[in-house]
Amino acid sequence: MLEPLFDDGWIEEVIRPVKSGKEASVYLCRAGARTGEELVAAKVYRSPENRGFKNAAVYWEGGTRGWNAHDLRATKKRSGWGKTVLFGAWILRENETLEALHRAGANVPRPIAQVGSVLLMSWVGDEEEAAPQLRQVRWDRARAGRIFDFLVGQVELWLANDIVHADLSEYNVLVWRGRPVVIDFPQAVDPRFNRNAYSLLQRDLANLYRHFERLGVRRDPRALSAALWERWLHSDAWLGMPEGAPVE
Ligand SMILES: Nc1ncnc2c1ncn2[C@@H]1O[C@H](COP(=O)(O)OP(=O)(O)OP(=O)(O)O)[C@@H](O)[C@H]1O
Ligand SMILES: [Mg+2]
């Protein structure tokens, strides 16, 4: 899986595997000079069998504009080719989302390259250790409150870029030197087109809050979701869109 990355000079050495889960394995690698980084994370997506059709419709609702009819039919028929198409689409979605958010100044890893089923991005941590996940970090209540508010600000920044994470939790936020960095965006949705976006936004904030509530933070995630959504609806997201475009 990682050989082409050596051949193309993206990486020089696989230092160690970091995590192997059901959907992806992540490796810490020494970066090739062309990356401009010292260390990179290589996220290797598991085969189409593991990231296939389960719940796919929720996330791809309204998100298949520009797909050719043959591929679209294959995903609807859930054929082998359909799985391959969808598999590639998840990886591309994560890459493009990270690119847009990195450009917008959000706290996310910088995406560096996509080679087949491998996504290369900047490493959060140092050579000795990977940044812990949010769930492993303990803060006093005041600090936790500030971190929660910061993350709500990130959610708002994503929304301003027409992105809802759709799998936000204490597992997908890393914390390095006191700063949260959000990862894992393949299922992100575009609220201009996906009718599930608002409920996914509510779920994201509810999941995040459930963690912070245990640390003593008191906020109202439903009111926060509503306020963010309301502001986004009145933003310029719709300007320049053809009449009626939000829903396919
Ligand atoms: N850029 C990175 N820097 C450091 N560690 C990372 C980076 N990206 C991912 N990781 C580590 O790998 C784990 C899995 O990554 P990610 O959440 O993107 O994949 P996933 O699809 O959730 O995989 P799984 O199904 O195995 O949980 C993260 O929780 C984190 O510990
Ligand atoms: Mg994850």
PDB file of C-alpha atoms and ligand atoms in Angstrom:
ATOM      1  CA  MET A   1       0.000   0.000   0.000  1.00  0.00           C
ATOM      2  CA  LEU A   2       2.722   2.452   0.958  1.00  0.00           C
ATOM      3  CA  GLU A   3       5.280   1.555  -1.766  1.00  0.00           C
ATOM      4  CA  PRO A   4       4.084   4.133  -4.315  1.00  0.00           C
ATOM      5  CA  LEU A   5       4.591   6.806  -1.651  1.00  0.00           C
ATOM      6  CA  PHE A   6       8.273   5.832  -1.389  1.00  0.00           C
ATOM      7  CA  ASP A   7       8.624   5.753  -5.173  1.00  0.00           C
ATOM      8  CA  ASP A   8       7.175   9.224  -5.545  1.00  0.00           C
ATOM      9  CA  GLY A   9       9.303  10.651  -2.746  1.00  0.00           C
ATOM     10  CA  TRP A  10       6.407  11.420  -0.408  1.00  0.00           C
ATOM     11  CA  ILE A  11       7.816   9.331   2.429  1.00  0.00           C
ATOM     12  CA  GLU A  12      11.275   8.034   3.380  1.00  0.00           C
ATOM     13  CA  GLU A  13      10.506   5.635   6.184  1.00  0.00           C
ATOM     14  CA  VAL A  14       7.552   4.099   7.953  1.00  0.00           C
ATOM     15  CA  ILE A  15       8.362   4.800  11.583  1.00  0.00           C
ATOM     16  CA  ARG A  16       5.506   2.816  13.131  1.00  0.00           C
ATOM     17  CA  PRO A  17       1.840   1.941  12.832  1.00  0.00           C
ATOM     18  CA  VAL A  18      -0.252   4.242  15.004  1.00  0.00           C
ATOM     19  CA  LYS A  19      -3.694   2.793  14.851  1.00  0.00           C
ATOM     20  CA  SER A  20      -5.469   0.071  12.993  1.00  0.00           C
ATOM     21  CA  GLY A  21      -9.228   0.278  13.089  1.00  0.00           C
ATOM     22  CA  LYS A  22     -12.127  -1.029  11.082  1.00  0.00           C
ATOM     23  CA  GLU A  23     -12.102   1.753   8.541  1.00  0.00           C
ATOM     24  CA  ALA A  24      -8.501   2.868   8.327  1.00  0.00           C
ATOM     25  CA  SER A  25      -4.958   2.206   9.520  1.00  0.00           C
ATOM     26  CA  VAL A  26      -2.734   5.163  10.290  1.00  0.00           C
ATOM     27  CA  TYR A  27       1.075   5.100  10.105  1.00  0.00           C
ATOM     28  CA  LEU A  28       3.619   7.618  11.296  1.00  0.00           C
ATOM     29  CA  CYS A  29       6.171   8.205   8.518  1.00  0.00           C
ATOM     30  CA  ARG A  30       9.304  10.228   8.001  1.00  0.00           C
ATOM     31  CA  ALA A  31       8.397  12.659   5.251  1.00  0.00           C
ATOM     32  CA  GLY A  32      10.138  13.088   1.902  1.00  0.00           C
ATOM     33  CA  ALA A  33      11.685  16.510   1.230  1.00  0.00           C
ATOM     34  CA  ARG A  34       8.970  17.447  -1.269  1.00  0.00           C
ATOM     35  CA  THR A  35       6.331  17.504   1.486  1.00  0.00           C
ATOM     36  CA  GLY A  36       7.914  20.357   3.418  1.00  0.00           C
ATOM     37  CA  GLU A  37       7.241  18.356   6.611  1.00  0.00           C
ATOM     38  CA  GLU A  38       9.422  16.218   8.845  1.00  0.00           C
ATOM     39  CA  LEU A  39       6.732  13.771   9.847  1.00  0.00           C
ATOM     40  CA  VAL A  40       3.505  12.778   8.137  1.00  0.00           C
ATOM     41  CA  ALA A  41       0.526  10.577   8.882  1.00  0.00           C
ATOM     42  CA  ALA A  42      -0.407   8.041   6.199  1.00  0.00           C
ATOM     43  CA  LYS A  43      -4.064   7.099   6.520  1.00  0.00           C
ATOM     44  CA  VAL A  44      -4.665   3.870   4.639  1.00  0.00           C
ATOM     45  CA  TYR A  45      -8.336   3.270   3.979  1.00  0.00           C
ATOM     46  CA  ARG A  46      -9.504  -0.277   4.342  1.00  0.00           C
ATOM     47  CA  SER A  47     -10.880  -2.126   1.347  1.00  0.00           C
ATOM     48  CA  PRO A  48     -14.274  -1.220  -0.100  1.00  0.00           C
ATOM     49  CA  GLU A  49     -15.781  -4.105   1.861  1.00  0.00           C
ATOM     50  CA  ASN A  50     -15.282  -2.183   5.077  1.00  0.00           C
ATOM     51  CA  ARG A  51     -16.371   1.271   3.993  1.00  0.00           C
ATOM     52  CA  GLY A  52     -19.191   0.422   1.715  1.00  0.00           C
ATOM     53  CA  PHE A  53     -22.859   1.192   1.742  1.00  0.00           C
ATOM     54  CA  LYS A  54     -23.597   1.234   5.438  1.00  0.00           C
ATOM     55  CA  ASN A  55     -25.401   4.527   6.110  1.00  0.00           C
ATOM     56  CA  ALA A  56     -23.876   5.887   2.909  1.00  0.00           C
ATOM     57  CA  ALA A  57     -27.194   7.363   1.728  1.00  0.00           C
ATOM     58  CA  VAL A  58     -27.354   9.732   4.711  1.00  0.00           C
ATOM     59  CA  TYR A  59     -24.032  11.303   3.767  1.00  0.00           C
ATOM     60  CA  TRP A  60     -24.244  11.180  -0.017  1.00  0.00           C
ATOM     61  CA  GLU A  61     -27.752  12.620  -0.149  1.00  0.00           C
ATOM     62  CA  GLY A  62     -27.538  15.528  -2.576  1.00  0.00           C
ATOM     63  CA  GLY A  63     -23.794  14.960  -2.907  1.00  0.00           C
ATOM     64  CA  THR A  64     -23.505  13.058  -6.151  1.00  0.00           C
ATOM     65  CA  ARG A  65     -23.746  15.960  -8.569  1.00  0.00           C
ATOM     66  CA  GLY A  66     -21.259  15.488 -11.357  1.00  0.00           C
ATOM     67  CA  TRP A  67     -21.064  11.697 -11.008  1.00  0.00           C
ATOM     68  CA  ASN A  68     -21.521   9.891 -14.301  1.00  0.00           C
ATOM     69  CA  ALA A  69     -24.708   7.912 -14.812  1.00  0.00           C
ATOM     70  CA  HIS A  70     -22.903   4.580 -14.919  1.00  0.00           C
ATOM     71  CA  ASP A  71     -21.211   5.089 -11.531  1.00  0.00           C
ATOM     72  CA  LEU A  72     -24.388   6.437  -9.994  1.00  0.00           C
ATOM     73  CA  ARG A  73     -26.359   3.400 -11.141  1.00  0.00           C
ATOM     74  CA  ALA A  74     -23.662   1.086  -9.802  1.00  0.00           C
ATOM     75  CA  THR A  75     -23.834   2.640  -6.322  1.00  0.00           C
ATOM     76  CA  LYS A  76     -27.633   2.459  -6.347  1.00  0.00           C
ATOM     77  CA  LYS A  77     -27.511  -1.193  -7.391  1.00  0.00           C
ATOM     78  CA  ARG A  78     -24.861  -1.804  -4.702  1.00  0.00           C
ATOM     79  CA  SER A  79     -22.727  -3.710  -7.172  1.00  0.00           C
ATOM     80  CA  GLY A  80     -19.035  -4.473  -6.713  1.00  0.00           C
ATOM     81  CA  TRP A  81     -18.178  -1.538  -8.952  1.00  0.00           C
ATOM     82  CA  GLY A  82     -20.544   0.616  -6.916  1.00  0.00           C
ATOM     83  CA  LYS A  83     -18.512  -0.186  -3.823  1.00  0.00           C
ATOM     84  CA  THR A  84     -15.305   0.775  -5.591  1.00  0.00           C
ATOM     85  CA  VAL A  85     -16.817   4.066  -6.728  1.00  0.00           C
ATOM     86  CA  LEU A  86     -18.033   4.902  -3.245  1.00  0.00           C
ATOM     87  CA  PHE A  87     -14.717   3.888  -1.671  1.00  0.00           C
ATOM     88  CA  GLY A  88     -12.852   6.349  -3.896  1.00  0.00           C
ATOM     89  CA  ALA A  89     -15.466   8.995  -3.190  1.00  0.00           C
ATOM     90  CA  TRP A  90     -14.989   8.786   0.612  1.00  0.00           C
ATOM     91  CA  ILE A  91     -11.223   9.282   0.281  1.00  0.00           C
ATOM     92  CA  LEU A  92     -11.595  12.154  -2.150  1.00  0.00           C
ATOM     93  CA  ARG A  93     -14.175  13.764   0.128  1.00  0.00           C
ATOM     94  CA  GLU A  94     -11.792  13.669   3.096  1.00  0.00           C
ATOM     95  CA  ASN A  95      -8.937  15.071   0.996  1.00  0.00           C
ATOM     96  CA  GLU A  96     -11.019  17.899  -0.471  1.00  0.00           C
ATOM     97  CA  THR A  97     -12.581  18.760   2.870  1.00  0.00           C
ATOM     98  CA  LEU A  98      -9.204  18.950   4.609  1.00  0.00           C
ATOM     99  CA  GLU A  99      -7.922  21.121   1.776  1.00  0.00           C
ATOM    100  CA  ALA A 100     -10.814  23.565   2.014  1.00  0.00           C
ATOM    101  CA  LEU A 101     -10.629  23.735   5.806  1.00  0.00           C
ATOM    102  CA  HIS A 102      -6.876  24.073   5.932  1.00  0.00           C
ATOM    103  CA  ARG A 103      -7.124  26.929   3.430  1.00  0.00           C
ATOM    104  CA  ALA A 104      -9.792  28.530   5.609  1.00  0.00           C
ATOM    105  CA  GLY A 105      -7.454  28.442   8.602  1.00  0.00           C
ATOM    106  CA  ALA A 106      -9.263  25.729  10.558  1.00  0.00           C
ATOM    107  CA  ASN A 107      -7.360  23.540  13.046  1.00  0.00           C
ATOM    108  CA  VAL A 108      -7.102  20.424  10.886  1.00  0.00           C
ATOM    109  CA  PRO A 109      -4.114  18.477   9.549  1.00  0.00           C
ATOM    110  CA  ARG A 110      -2.733  19.789   6.255  1.00  0.00           C
ATOM    111  CA  PRO A 111      -3.512  17.286   3.490  1.00  0.00           C
ATOM    112  CA  ILE A 112      -0.402  16.602   1.416  1.00  0.00           C
ATOM    113  CA  ALA A 113      -1.206  13.949  -1.173  1.00  0.00           C
ATOM    114  CA  GLN A 114      -3.654  11.230  -2.053  1.00  0.00           C
ATOM    115  CA  VAL A 115      -2.131   8.158  -3.648  1.00  0.00           C
ATOM    116  CA  GLY A 116      -4.664   5.420  -4.321  1.00  0.00           C
ATOM    117  CA  SER A 117      -6.295   4.536  -1.018  1.00  0.00           C
ATOM    118  CA  VAL A 118      -3.721   6.415   1.066  1.00  0.00           C
ATOM    119  CA  LEU A 119      -4.166   9.953   2.296  1.00  0.00           C
ATOM    120  CA  LEU A 120      -1.027  11.708   3.465  1.00  0.00           C
ATOM    121  CA  MET A 121      -1.350  14.588   5.908  1.00  0.00           C
ATOM    122  CA  SER A 122       0.685  16.513   8.434  1.00  0.00           C
ATOM    123  CA  TRP A 123       1.394  14.654  11.657  1.00  0.00           C
ATOM    124  CA  VAL A 124      -0.204  15.861  14.873  1.00  0.00           C
ATOM    125  CA  GLY A 125       2.303  15.042  17.582  1.00  0.00           C
ATOM    126  CA  ASP A 126       6.053  14.450  17.602  1.00  0.00           C
ATOM    127  CA  GLU A 127       8.241  11.460  16.819  1.00  0.00           C
ATOM    128  CA  GLU A 128       7.813   9.938  20.262  1.00  0.00           C
ATOM    129  CA  GLU A 129       4.082  10.288  20.594  1.00  0.00           C
ATOM    130  CA  ALA A 130       0.896  10.864  18.651  1.00  0.00           C
ATOM    131  CA  ALA A 131      -1.386  13.545  19.992  1.00  0.00           C
ATOM    132  CA  PRO A 132      -3.922  11.958  22.356  1.00  0.00           C
ATOM    133  CA  GLN A 133      -7.600  11.959  21.486  1.00  0.00           C
ATOM    134  CA  LEU A 134      -9.790  14.454  23.304  1.00  0.00           C
ATOM    135  CA  ARG A 135     -11.350  11.645  25.349  1.00  0.00           C
ATOM    136  CA  GLN A 136      -7.964  10.946  26.979  1.00  0.00           C
ATOM    137  CA  VAL A 137      -7.294  14.511  28.104  1.00  0.00           C
ATOM    138  CA  ARG A 138      -8.362  15.822  31.502  1.00  0.00           C
ATOM    139  CA  TRP A 139      -9.045  19.515  32.067  1.00  0.00           C
ATOM    140  CA  ASP A 140     -10.522  21.582  34.848  1.00  0.00           C
ATOM    141  CA  ARG A 141     -13.967  22.944  34.167  1.00  0.00           C
ATOM    142  CA  ALA A 142     -12.932  26.448  33.133  1.00  0.00           C
ATOM    143  CA  ARG A 143     -10.369  25.177  30.628  1.00  0.00           C
ATOM    144  CA  ALA A 144     -12.799  22.555  29.319  1.00  0.00           C
ATOM    145  CA  GLY A 145     -15.380  25.301  28.773  1.00  0.00           C
ATOM    146  CA  ARG A 146     -12.927  27.335  26.725  1.00  0.00           C
ATOM    147  CA  ILE A 147     -12.012  24.299  24.621  1.00  0.00           C
ATOM    148  CA  PHE A 148     -15.683  23.500  24.012  1.00  0.00           C
ATOM    149  CA  ASP A 149     -16.364  27.072  22.934  1.00  0.00           C
ATOM    150  CA  PHE A 150     -13.326  26.988  20.665  1.00  0.00           C
ATOM    151  CA  LEU A 151     -14.614  23.808  19.014  1.00  0.00           C
ATOM    152  CA  VAL A 152     -18.053  25.354  18.509  1.00  0.00           C
ATOM    153  CA  GLY A 153     -16.200  28.200  16.769  1.00  0.00           C
ATOM    154  CA  GLN A 154     -14.512  25.620  14.538  1.00  0.00           C
ATOM    155  CA  VAL A 155     -17.905  24.093  13.698  1.00  0.00           C
ATOM    156  CA  GLU A 156     -19.070  27.571  12.711  1.00  0.00           C
ATOM    157  CA  LEU A 157     -15.968  28.120  10.560  1.00  0.00           C
ATOM    158  CA  TRP A 158     -16.587  24.789   8.781  1.00  0.00           C
ATOM    159  CA  LEU A 159     -20.202  25.764   8.232  1.00  0.00           C
ATOM    160  CA  ALA A 160     -19.130  29.078   6.724  1.00  0.00           C
ATOM    161  CA  ASN A 161     -17.229  26.899   4.233  1.00  0.00           C
ATOM    162  CA  ASP A 162     -20.341  24.777   3.606  1.00  0.00           C
ATOM    163  CA  ILE A 163     -19.072  21.814   5.606  1.00  0.00           C
ATOM    164  CA  VAL A 164     -20.662  19.776   8.408  1.00  0.00           C
ATOM    165  CA  HIS A 165     -18.296  17.160   9.894  1.00  0.00           C
ATOM    166  CA  ALA A 166     -21.031  14.582  10.561  1.00  0.00           C
ATOM    167  CA  ASP A 167     -18.912  12.344  12.830  1.00  0.00           C
ATOM    168  CA  LEU A 168     -17.676  14.752  15.464  1.00  0.00           C
ATOM    169  CA  SER A 169     -16.824  13.207  18.819  1.00  0.00           C
ATOM    170  CA  GLU A 170     -14.109  12.990  21.463  1.00  0.00           C
ATOM    171  CA  TYR A 171     -12.484  10.325  19.248  1.00  0.00           C
ATOM    172  CA  ASN A 172     -11.990  12.586  16.248  1.00  0.00           C
ATOM    173  CA  VAL A 173     -10.427  15.522  18.049  1.00  0.00           C
ATOM    174  CA  LEU A 174      -6.707  15.287  18.826  1.00  0.00           C
ATOM    175  CA  VAL A 175      -5.081  17.560  21.371  1.00  0.00           C
ATOM    176  CA  TRP A 176      -1.501  18.663  20.902  1.00  0.00           C
ATOM    177  CA  ARG A 177       0.218  21.175  23.200  1.00  0.00           C
ATOM    178  CA  GLY A 178      -3.158  22.257  24.501  1.00  0.00           C
ATOM    179  CA  ARG A 179      -4.633  22.881  21.040  1.00  0.00           C
ATOM    180  CA  PRO A 180      -7.424  20.784  19.544  1.00  0.00           C
ATOM    181  CA  VAL A 181      -7.035  19.531  15.964  1.00  0.00           C
ATOM    182  CA  VAL A 182     -10.050  17.879  14.346  1.00  0.00           C
ATOM    183  CA  ILE A 183      -9.588  14.866  12.051  1.00  0.00           C
ATOM    184  CA  ASP A 184     -11.559  12.217  10.144  1.00  0.00           C
ATOM    185  CA  PHE A 185     -13.673  14.012   7.519  1.00  0.00           C
ATOM    186  CA  PRO A 186     -14.622  11.401   4.838  1.00  0.00           C
ATOM    187  CA  GLN A 187     -18.320  11.562   5.744  1.00  0.00           C
ATOM    188  CA  ALA A 188     -18.511  15.390   5.810  1.00  0.00           C
ATOM    189  CA  VAL A 189     -21.579  16.837   4.067  1.00  0.00           C
ATOM    190  CA  ASP A 190     -22.391  20.061   2.209  1.00  0.00           C
ATOM    191  CA  PRO A 191     -25.401  21.731   3.856  1.00  0.00           C
ATOM    192  CA  ARG A 192     -26.382  23.473   0.602  1.00  0.00           C
ATOM    193  CA  PHE A 193     -27.237  20.123  -0.937  1.00  0.00           C
ATOM    194  CA  ASN A 194     -27.695  17.530   1.787  1.00  0.00           C
ATOM    195  CA  ARG A 195     -31.071  17.648   3.521  1.00  0.00           C
ATOM    196  CA  ASN A 196     -29.689  15.740   6.516  1.00  0.00           C
ATOM    197  CA  ALA A 197     -27.131  18.442   7.244  1.00  0.00           C
ATOM    198  CA  TYR A 198     -28.996  20.179  10.049  1.00  0.00           C
ATOM    199  CA  SER A 199     -29.692  16.975  11.960  1.00  0.00           C
ATOM    200  CA  LEU A 200     -26.053  15.937  11.458  1.00  0.00           C
ATOM    201  CA  LEU A 201     -24.958  19.321  12.814  1.00  0.00           C
ATOM    202  CA  GLN A 202     -27.196  18.846  15.848  1.00  0.00           C
ATOM    203  CA  ARG A 203     -25.793  15.374  16.373  1.00  0.00           C
ATOM    204  CA  ASP A 204     -22.198  16.668  16.115  1.00  0.00           C
ATOM    205  CA  LEU A 205     -22.744  19.292  18.794  1.00  0.00           C
ATOM    206  CA  ALA A 206     -24.719  16.896  20.987  1.00  0.00           C
ATOM    207  CA  ASN A 207     -21.916  14.288  20.802  1.00  0.00           C
ATOM    208  CA  LEU A 208     -19.265  16.854  21.570  1.00  0.00           C
ATOM    209  CA  TYR A 209     -21.274  18.307  24.449  1.00  0.00           C
ATOM    210  CA  ARG A 210     -21.900  14.886  25.999  1.00  0.00           C
ATOM    211  CA  HIS A 211     -18.140  14.662  26.534  1.00  0.00           C
ATOM    212  CA  PHE A 212     -17.739  18.189  27.924  1.00  0.00           C
ATOM    213  CA  GLU A 213     -20.784  17.872  30.140  1.00  0.00           C
ATOM    214  CA  ARG A 214     -18.953  15.131  32.049  1.00  0.00           C
ATOM    215  CA  LEU A 215     -16.197  17.674  32.727  1.00  0.00           C
ATOM    216  CA  GLY A 216     -18.716  20.056  34.264  1.00  0.00           C
ATOM    217  CA  VAL A 217     -19.276  22.337  31.253  1.00  0.00           C
ATOM    218  CA  ARG A 218     -22.828  23.688  30.985  1.00  0.00           C
ATOM    219  CA  ARG A 219     -24.073  24.821  27.576  1.00  0.00           C
ATOM    220  CA  ASP A 220     -27.176  24.280  25.442  1.00  0.00           C
ATOM    221  CA  PRO A 221     -26.090  22.329  22.346  1.00  0.00           C
ATOM    222  CA  ARG A 222     -29.523  22.453  20.681  1.00  0.00           C
ATOM    223  CA  ALA A 223     -29.698  26.228  21.003  1.00  0.00           C
ATOM    224  CA  LEU A 224     -26.124  26.474  19.749  1.00  0.00           C
ATOM    225  CA  SER A 225     -26.903  24.341  16.692  1.00  0.00           C
ATOM    226  CA  ALA A 226     -29.968  26.434  15.961  1.00  0.00           C
ATOM    227  CA  ALA A 227     -28.025  29.684  16.245  1.00  0.00           C
ATOM    228  CA  LEU A 228     -25.202  28.457  13.990  1.00  0.00           C
ATOM    229  CA  TRP A 229     -27.674  27.183  11.432  1.00  0.00           C
ATOM    230  CA  GLU A 230     -29.663  30.395  11.486  1.00  0.00           C
ATOM    231  CA  ARG A 231     -26.531  32.481  10.920  1.00  0.00           C
ATOM    232  CA  TRP A 232     -25.417  30.215   8.091  1.00  0.00           C
ATOM    233  CA  LEU A 233     -28.850  30.429   6.427  1.00  0.00           C
ATOM    234  CA  HIS A 234     -28.506  34.204   6.401  1.00  0.00           C
ATOM    235  CA  SER A 235     -24.948  34.109   5.111  1.00  0.00           C
ATOM    236  CA  ASP A 236     -23.971  34.438   1.481  1.00  0.00           C
ATOM    237  CA  ALA A 237     -23.946  30.653   0.975  1.00  0.00           C
ATOM    238  CA  TRP A 238     -26.926  30.956  -1.344  1.00  0.00           C
ATOM    239  CA  LEU A 239     -25.798  33.889  -3.431  1.00  0.00           C
ATOM    240  CA  GLY A 240     -24.946  32.910  -6.959  1.00  0.00           C
ATOM    241  CA  MET A 241     -26.738  29.597  -6.669  1.00  0.00           C
ATOM    242  CA  PRO A 242     -29.312  28.843  -9.354  1.00  0.00           C
ATOM    243  CA  GLU A 243     -32.896  29.209  -8.134  1.00  0.00           C
ATOM    244  CA  GLY A 244     -33.943  26.173  -6.125  1.00  0.00           C
ATOM    245  CA  ALA A 245     -30.467  24.629  -6.227  1.00  0.00           C
ATOM    246  CA  PRO A 246     -30.130  23.577  -2.573  1.00  0.00           C
ATOM    247  CA  VAL A 247     -32.139  20.431  -3.136  1.00  0.00           C
ATOM    248  CA  GLU A 248     -31.303  18.277  -6.120  1.00  0.00           C
TER     249      GLU A 248
HETATM  250  N1  LIG B   1      -2.755  13.515  11.244  1.00  0.00           N
HETATM  251  C1  LIG B   1      -2.676  12.687  12.297  1.00  0.00           C
HETATM  252  N2  LIG B   1      -1.700  12.861  13.236  1.00  0.00           N
HETATM  253  C2  LIG B   1      -1.625  12.033  14.304  1.00  0.00           C
HETATM  254  N3  LIG B   1      -2.457  11.001  14.529  1.00  0.00           N
HETATM  255  C3  LIG B   1      -3.457  10.775  13.641  1.00  0.00           C
HETATM  256  C4  LIG B   1      -3.612  11.611  12.480  1.00  0.00           C
HETATM  257  N4  LIG B   1      -4.665  11.154  11.786  1.00  0.00           N
HETATM  258  C5  LIG B   1      -5.141  10.098  12.464  1.00  0.00           C
HETATM  259  N5  LIG B   1      -4.425   9.853  13.581  1.00  0.00           N
HETATM  260  C6  LIG B   1      -4.668   8.770  14.568  1.00  0.00           C
HETATM  261  O1  LIG B   1      -5.327   7.685  13.939  1.00  0.00           O
HETATM  262  C7  LIG B   1      -6.641   7.498  14.470  1.00  0.00           C
HETATM  263  C8  LIG B   1      -7.615   7.117  13.370  1.00  0.00           C
HETATM  264  O2  LIG B   1      -7.734   8.154  12.412  1.00  0.00           O
HETATM  265  P1  LIG B   1      -9.134   8.581  11.824  1.00  0.00           P
HETATM  266  O3  LIG B   1     -10.041   8.970  12.936  1.00  0.00           O
HETATM  267  O4  LIG B   1      -8.890   9.586  10.756  1.00  0.00           O
HETATM  268  O5  LIG B   1      -9.635   7.244  11.118  1.00  0.00           O
HETATM  269  P2  LIG B   1     -10.957   6.354  11.351  1.00  0.00           P
HETATM  270  O6  LIG B   1     -11.633   6.241  10.044  1.00  0.00           O
HETATM  271  O7  LIG B   1     -11.741   6.839  12.499  1.00  0.00           O
HETATM  272  O8  LIG B   1     -10.325   4.986  11.686  1.00  0.00           O
HETATM  273  P3  LIG B   1     -10.922   3.924  12.708  1.00  0.00           P
HETATM  274  O9  LIG B   1     -12.116   3.331  12.069  1.00  0.00           O
HETATM  275  O10 LIG B   1      -9.734   3.039  12.816  1.00  0.00           O
HETATM  276  O11 LIG B   1     -11.225   4.656  13.984  1.00  0.00           O
HETATM  277  C9  LIG B   1      -6.944   8.803  15.170  1.00  0.00           C
HETATM  278  O12 LIG B   1      -7.841   8.663  16.237  1.00  0.00           O
HETATM  279  C10 LIG B   1      -5.591   9.258  15.668  1.00  0.00           C
HETATM  280  O13 LIG B   1      -5.260   8.621  16.868  1.00  0.00           O
HETATM  281 MG    MG B   2     -11.901   8.406  13.688  1.00  0.00          MG
END
